[in-house]
Short mmCIF file of C-alpha atoms in Angstrom, two decimals:
data_model
loop_
_atom_site.label_atom_id
_atom_site.label_comp_id
_atom_site.label_asym_id
_atom_site.label_seq_id
_atom_site.Cartn_x
_atom_site.Cartn_y
_atom_site.Cartn_z
CA MET A 129 86.36 -8.95 23.57
CA THR A 130 83.72 -9.94 23.06
CA ASP A 131 80.31 -8.49 24.39
CA THR A 132 78.09 -10.94 26.32
CA GLY A 133 73.87 -9.51 26.91
CA ARG A 134 73.12 -5.96 27.78
CA ALA A 135 74.86 -2.81 28.17
CA ILE A 136 75.04 0.53 29.16
CA ASP A 137 76.69 3.03 27.50
CA LEU A 138 77.43 6.42 29.15
CA SER A 139 79.58 9.86 28.46
CA VAL A 140 81.23 13.22 29.31
CA GLU A 141 83.02 15.77 28.16
CA VAL A 142 85.98 16.64 30.75
CA ILE A 143 88.16 19.48 31.52
CA GLY A 144 92.11 18.92 31.06
CA ASP A 145 94.35 17.29 28.54
CA VAL A 146 94.78 12.92 27.58
CA GLU A 147 96.74 12.26 30.14
CA THR A 148 95.68 13.79 32.96
CA VAL A 149 92.18 12.28 32.43
CA TRP A 150 93.41 9.38 32.06
CA ARG A 151 95.06 9.24 35.98
CA ALA A 152 91.27 9.92 36.78
CA VAL A 153 90.34 6.77 35.35
CA ALA A 154 92.58 4.40 35.12
CA THR A 155 95.34 4.68 38.27
CA GLY A 156 94.17 4.26 42.00
CA PRO A 157 93.80 7.36 43.75
CA GLY A 158 92.24 8.42 40.68
CA ILE A 159 88.98 6.23 40.63
CA SER A 160 89.14 6.75 44.83
CA SER A 161 88.44 9.99 43.75
CA TRP A 162 85.46 10.40 42.01
CA TYR A 163 84.08 6.58 42.43
CA VAL A 164 84.22 3.76 45.33
CA PRO A 165 87.88 3.20 46.39
CA HIS A 166 90.22 1.39 44.42
CA THR A 167 93.68 -0.25 43.83
CA VAL A 168 95.08 -0.85 40.76
CA GLU A 169 97.99 -2.57 39.16
CA GLU A 170 98.74 -0.40 36.37
CA ARG A 171 99.19 -3.37 33.72
CA ALA A 172 97.42 -5.64 31.07
CA GLY A 173 96.62 -8.26 33.58
CA GLY A 174 97.66 -6.03 37.18
CA ALA A 175 95.08 -6.89 39.61
CA GLY A 176 92.48 -4.25 40.81
CA VAL A 177 90.32 -4.08 43.80
CA ALA A 178 87.44 -1.76 44.05
CA SER A 179 85.95 -0.40 48.17
CA PHE A 180 81.93 -0.69 48.30
CA GLY A 181 81.88 -0.60 52.21
CA PRO A 182 84.07 -1.86 55.69
CA GLU A 183 82.76 -5.21 55.24
CA PRO A 184 85.50 -8.34 54.17
CA GLU A 185 82.28 -9.79 50.90
CA MET A 186 81.92 -5.50 49.84
CA GLN A 187 85.70 -5.67 48.37
CA ILE A 188 85.58 -6.72 45.26
CA ALA A 189 88.52 -8.06 43.15
CA GLY A 190 89.00 -7.74 38.95
CA ARG A 191 91.01 -7.36 37.02
CA VAL A 192 92.69 -5.65 33.85
CA ALA A 193 92.02 -6.94 31.36
CA VAL A 194 93.05 -4.59 28.65
CA TRP A 195 95.83 -1.76 29.15
CA GLU A 196 96.55 1.01 26.36
CA PRO A 197 97.95 4.22 28.43
CA PRO A 198 96.40 6.70 27.51
CA HIS A 199 93.04 5.92 25.82
CA ARG A 200 91.33 2.49 27.08
CA ILE A 201 91.46 0.95 30.19
CA VAL A 202 88.90 -2.67 30.24
CA PHE A 203 88.42 -4.48 33.86
CA ASP A 204 86.62 -7.54 34.59
CA GLY A 205 86.19 -10.05 37.29
CA GLY A 206 89.18 -12.31 36.00
CA GLU A 207 90.47 -15.09 33.95
CA GLY A 208 87.70 -17.25 32.62
CA VAL A 209 85.56 -15.46 35.31
CA GLY A 210 81.93 -13.97 33.75
CA GLY A 211 80.13 -11.09 34.44
CA LEU A 212 80.28 -7.96 34.01
CA THR A 213 83.50 -5.75 31.97
CA PHE A 214 84.05 -2.24 32.16
CA GLU A 215 86.12 -0.39 29.21
CA TRP A 216 86.78 3.43 29.91
CA THR A 217 88.09 5.94 26.69
CA VAL A 218 89.37 9.08 26.54
CA GLU A 219 89.32 10.64 23.64
CA PRO A 220 91.27 14.10 23.07
CA ASN A 221 89.34 16.98 21.63
CA ASP A 222 90.13 20.69 21.27
CA ALA A 223 90.54 23.47 24.25
CA ASN A 224 92.16 21.28 26.96
CA THR A 225 89.56 19.06 26.83
CA CYS A 226 88.40 15.18 26.62
CA THR A 227 85.35 12.59 26.09
CA VAL A 228 85.53 9.92 28.52
CA ARG A 229 83.08 7.31 27.04
CA LEU A 230 82.00 4.01 29.57
CA HIS A 231 81.44 0.68 28.41
CA ASN A 232 80.20 -1.28 31.09
CA ALA A 233 78.37 -4.59 29.25
CA GLY A 234 77.35 -8.40 30.61
CA PHE A 235 73.69 -7.40 32.05
CA ALA A 236 71.38 -10.60 32.01
CA ASP A 237 68.14 -9.69 29.99
CA GLY A 238 65.91 -8.82 32.66
CA ASP A 239 68.53 -7.97 35.59
CA PRO A 240 67.35 -5.84 38.09
CA GLN A 241 70.29 -3.54 38.62
CA TYR A 242 70.20 -2.56 35.76
CA ASP A 243 68.04 0.56 35.89
CA ALA A 244 69.88 1.34 39.33
CA MET A 245 73.57 0.36 38.06
CA VAL A 246 72.92 3.09 34.64
CA ASP A 247 71.45 5.90 37.63
CA GLY A 248 74.41 5.07 39.83
CA TRP A 249 77.20 5.83 36.78
CA LYS A 250 75.37 9.07 35.89
CA LEU A 251 76.17 10.61 39.39
CA PHE A 252 79.49 8.73 38.79
CA MET A 253 80.51 11.20 36.01
CA ALA A 254 79.23 14.19 37.43
CA ASN A 255 81.16 13.72 40.33
CA LEU A 256 84.81 12.77 37.20
CA GLN A 257 83.73 16.18 35.40
CA LEU A 258 83.58 18.14 39.28
CA HIS A 259 87.00 16.32 39.98
CA LEU A 260 88.26 17.53 37.22
CA GLU A 261 87.09 20.70 36.66
CA HIS A 262 88.21 21.59 40.19
CA PHE A 263 90.07 18.98 41.59
CA ALA A 264 92.65 17.94 39.13
CA GLY A 265 95.66 16.72 40.30
CA GLN A 266 94.54 16.47 43.96
CA THR A 267 93.54 13.35 45.43
CA ALA A 268 90.02 12.73 47.77
CA THR A 269 89.93 10.68 50.55
CA SER A 270 85.53 9.32 50.35
CA ALA A 271 83.24 8.97 52.65
CA LEU A 272 80.71 6.23 51.08
CA PRO A 273 77.98 5.32 54.36
CA MET A 274 74.69 4.06 52.24
CA VAL A 275 71.69 2.66 54.02
CA MET A 276 69.10 -0.02 52.17
CA TRP A 277 65.91 0.55 53.19
CA PRO A 278 62.34 -1.62 52.27
CA VAL A 279 60.17 1.96 51.17
CA THR A 280 60.60 3.65 47.92
CA PRO A 281 62.77 5.87 46.79
CA GLU A 282 60.73 9.02 47.01
CA GLU A 283 59.05 7.91 51.03
CA GLY A 284 63.45 7.23 51.28
CA TRP A 285 64.06 10.95 49.94
CA GLU A 286 61.15 12.33 52.26
CA ILE A 287 62.81 10.23 55.09
CA LEU A 288 66.14 11.77 54.39
CA ALA A 289 65.50 15.61 53.60
CA GLY A 290 62.62 15.61 56.09
CA GLY A 291 65.21 14.20 58.64
CA LEU A 292 67.76 16.85 57.90
CA GLY A 293 65.13 19.53 57.72
CA ILE A 294 65.87 20.20 53.41
CA ASP A 295 63.49 22.01 50.73
CA LYS A 296 63.66 18.24 48.90
CA MET A 297 64.41 20.57 45.73
CA PRO A 298 66.81 23.79 46.22
CA ASP A 299 68.09 25.67 43.83
CA VAL A 300 71.40 25.75 42.56
CA GLY A 301 73.40 28.01 43.43
CA ASP A 302 71.88 27.95 47.17
CA ARG A 303 73.97 27.81 50.03
CA PHE A 304 73.71 24.42 51.92
CA ASP A 305 74.15 23.45 55.80
CA VAL A 306 72.96 20.17 57.58
CA ALA A 307 74.33 18.30 60.43
CA ALA A 308 73.99 14.89 61.82
CA ASP A 309 75.45 15.70 65.20
CA ASP A 310 77.39 18.71 67.06
CA ASP A 311 80.86 17.20 64.77
CA THR A 312 79.61 15.54 61.57
CA LYS A 313 78.86 19.05 59.20
CA LEU A 314 78.19 19.09 55.57
CA GLY A 315 78.25 22.06 53.47
CA GLY A 316 78.31 23.84 50.51
CA THR A 317 77.13 24.99 47.11
CA VAL A 318 74.70 23.11 45.33
CA ILE A 319 75.89 22.64 41.40
CA GLU A 320 73.21 19.87 40.83
CA THR A 321 69.49 18.46 42.24
CA GLY A 322 67.64 16.44 40.59
CA PRO A 323 65.01 13.59 41.29
CA ARG A 324 65.37 12.36 44.65
CA ARG A 325 69.30 14.24 44.29
CA ILE A 326 70.98 17.09 45.53
CA SER A 327 74.97 17.72 44.67
CA LEU A 328 77.34 19.71 46.43
CA LEU A 329 80.78 21.74 46.08
CA ALA A 330 81.53 21.06 49.56
CA ASP A 331 83.66 22.91 51.34
CA THR A 332 82.53 21.83 54.92
CA PRO A 333 83.66 20.05 56.59
CA ALA A 334 86.68 20.28 53.99
CA PRO A 335 87.34 21.26 50.08
CA GLY A 336 85.46 18.38 48.36
CA THR A 337 81.61 16.96 46.48
CA ALA A 338 78.99 15.45 48.52
CA PHE A 339 75.55 14.26 47.21
CA LEU A 340 72.86 13.76 49.14
CA THR A 341 70.77 10.47 46.77
CA SER A 342 67.59 8.14 47.39
CA GLU A 343 67.83 4.77 44.44
CA ASP A 344 66.22 2.56 42.83
CA GLY A 345 68.04 -0.50 44.12
CA GLY A 346 66.02 -3.26 42.17
CA GLY A 347 63.44 -4.46 45.42
CA PHE A 348 64.85 -1.75 47.98
CA THR A 349 66.18 1.86 47.83
CA MET A 350 69.16 2.87 49.10
CA VAL A 351 69.82 5.89 50.75
CA SER A 352 72.97 7.88 50.69
CA VAL A 353 75.51 10.53 51.97
CA TRP A 354 78.54 10.71 50.18
CA LEU A 355 81.72 13.09 50.42
CA TYR A 356 84.89 13.28 48.74
CA LEU A 357 87.04 15.61 50.46
CA TYR A 358 90.80 16.90 49.91
CA GLY A 359 93.14 18.63 51.48
CA PRO A 360 95.42 17.51 54.15
CA ASP A 361 92.92 16.79 56.89
CA GLY A 362 90.19 15.39 54.11
CA ALA A 363 91.60 11.64 55.24
CA ALA A 364 90.69 12.50 58.53
CA ILE A 365 87.62 14.28 58.19
CA ALA A 366 86.65 11.80 55.73
CA GLU A 367 87.14 8.40 58.36
CA ARG A 368 85.68 10.73 61.46
CA ASP A 369 82.38 11.80 58.78
CA ASP A 370 81.71 8.12 57.95
CA ALA A 371 81.11 7.38 61.10
CA GLY A 372 78.74 10.17 62.46
CA TRP A 373 76.14 9.86 58.74
CA ARG A 374 76.53 6.59 59.49
CA ALA A 375 74.32 6.68 62.29
CA TRP A 376 72.05 9.03 61.38
CA LEU A 377 70.97 7.50 58.30
CA ALA A 378 70.48 4.49 60.95
CA ASP A 379 69.30 6.66 63.99
CA HIS A 380 66.92 7.77 60.65
CA ALA A 381 65.45 3.73 59.44
CA PRO A 382 62.00 4.14 59.00
CA GLN A 383 60.39 1.56 61.48
CA SER A 384 58.98 -2.00 60.37
CA ASP A 385 55.11 -2.52 61.53
#
């Protein structure tokens, strides 16, 4: 396949043998556990759908352009369809680890979404590491509430952190507990902090991972409270808490002048 335009190249080292890591990056249940909900027909030419939200327009259809298990898969928009391509490779290392590489190509020069995509992929690939370290072989159900506010990312983070009453930059290892309402709670251990981001290894409302972020969306700011929940009650809790966090974000939207 021939690249066109600008590309993103990222890699992470993850825990797991090549077959386990392959399932995480090339199957619907695997990808859904650390990115967004996916369905994947596991064959060359198979259909794939990524769900970025409940609305019909947020269901993004694509194709498995290359299927070379357990080392390489490429997703694109379909035969003769332009746009972005996503190539994932899995390289086994020693000591039960693998290197996962992403080559995301097809950006036009000056694409305003490029920098936001780089930041987004870094977060998701960090979540892939957490998935394989703590929950390998399990499947998460995600709740992905996100709003787009006409403020700067710094202002978005002020609103999010201030509304929840939290430190804007807690220490790694700190206990973290917040609530959107009496039933919608989030708690766990801070495992990473960065500019306008807190990452958690969650134990409330279920075992999993969680991310609070305020990111530049190229002309607007994307503010998110994202959960990936495991266990027998994970799916039901994710559905419940998705609604709770969406309502909280809507209630805290900045007022226009």
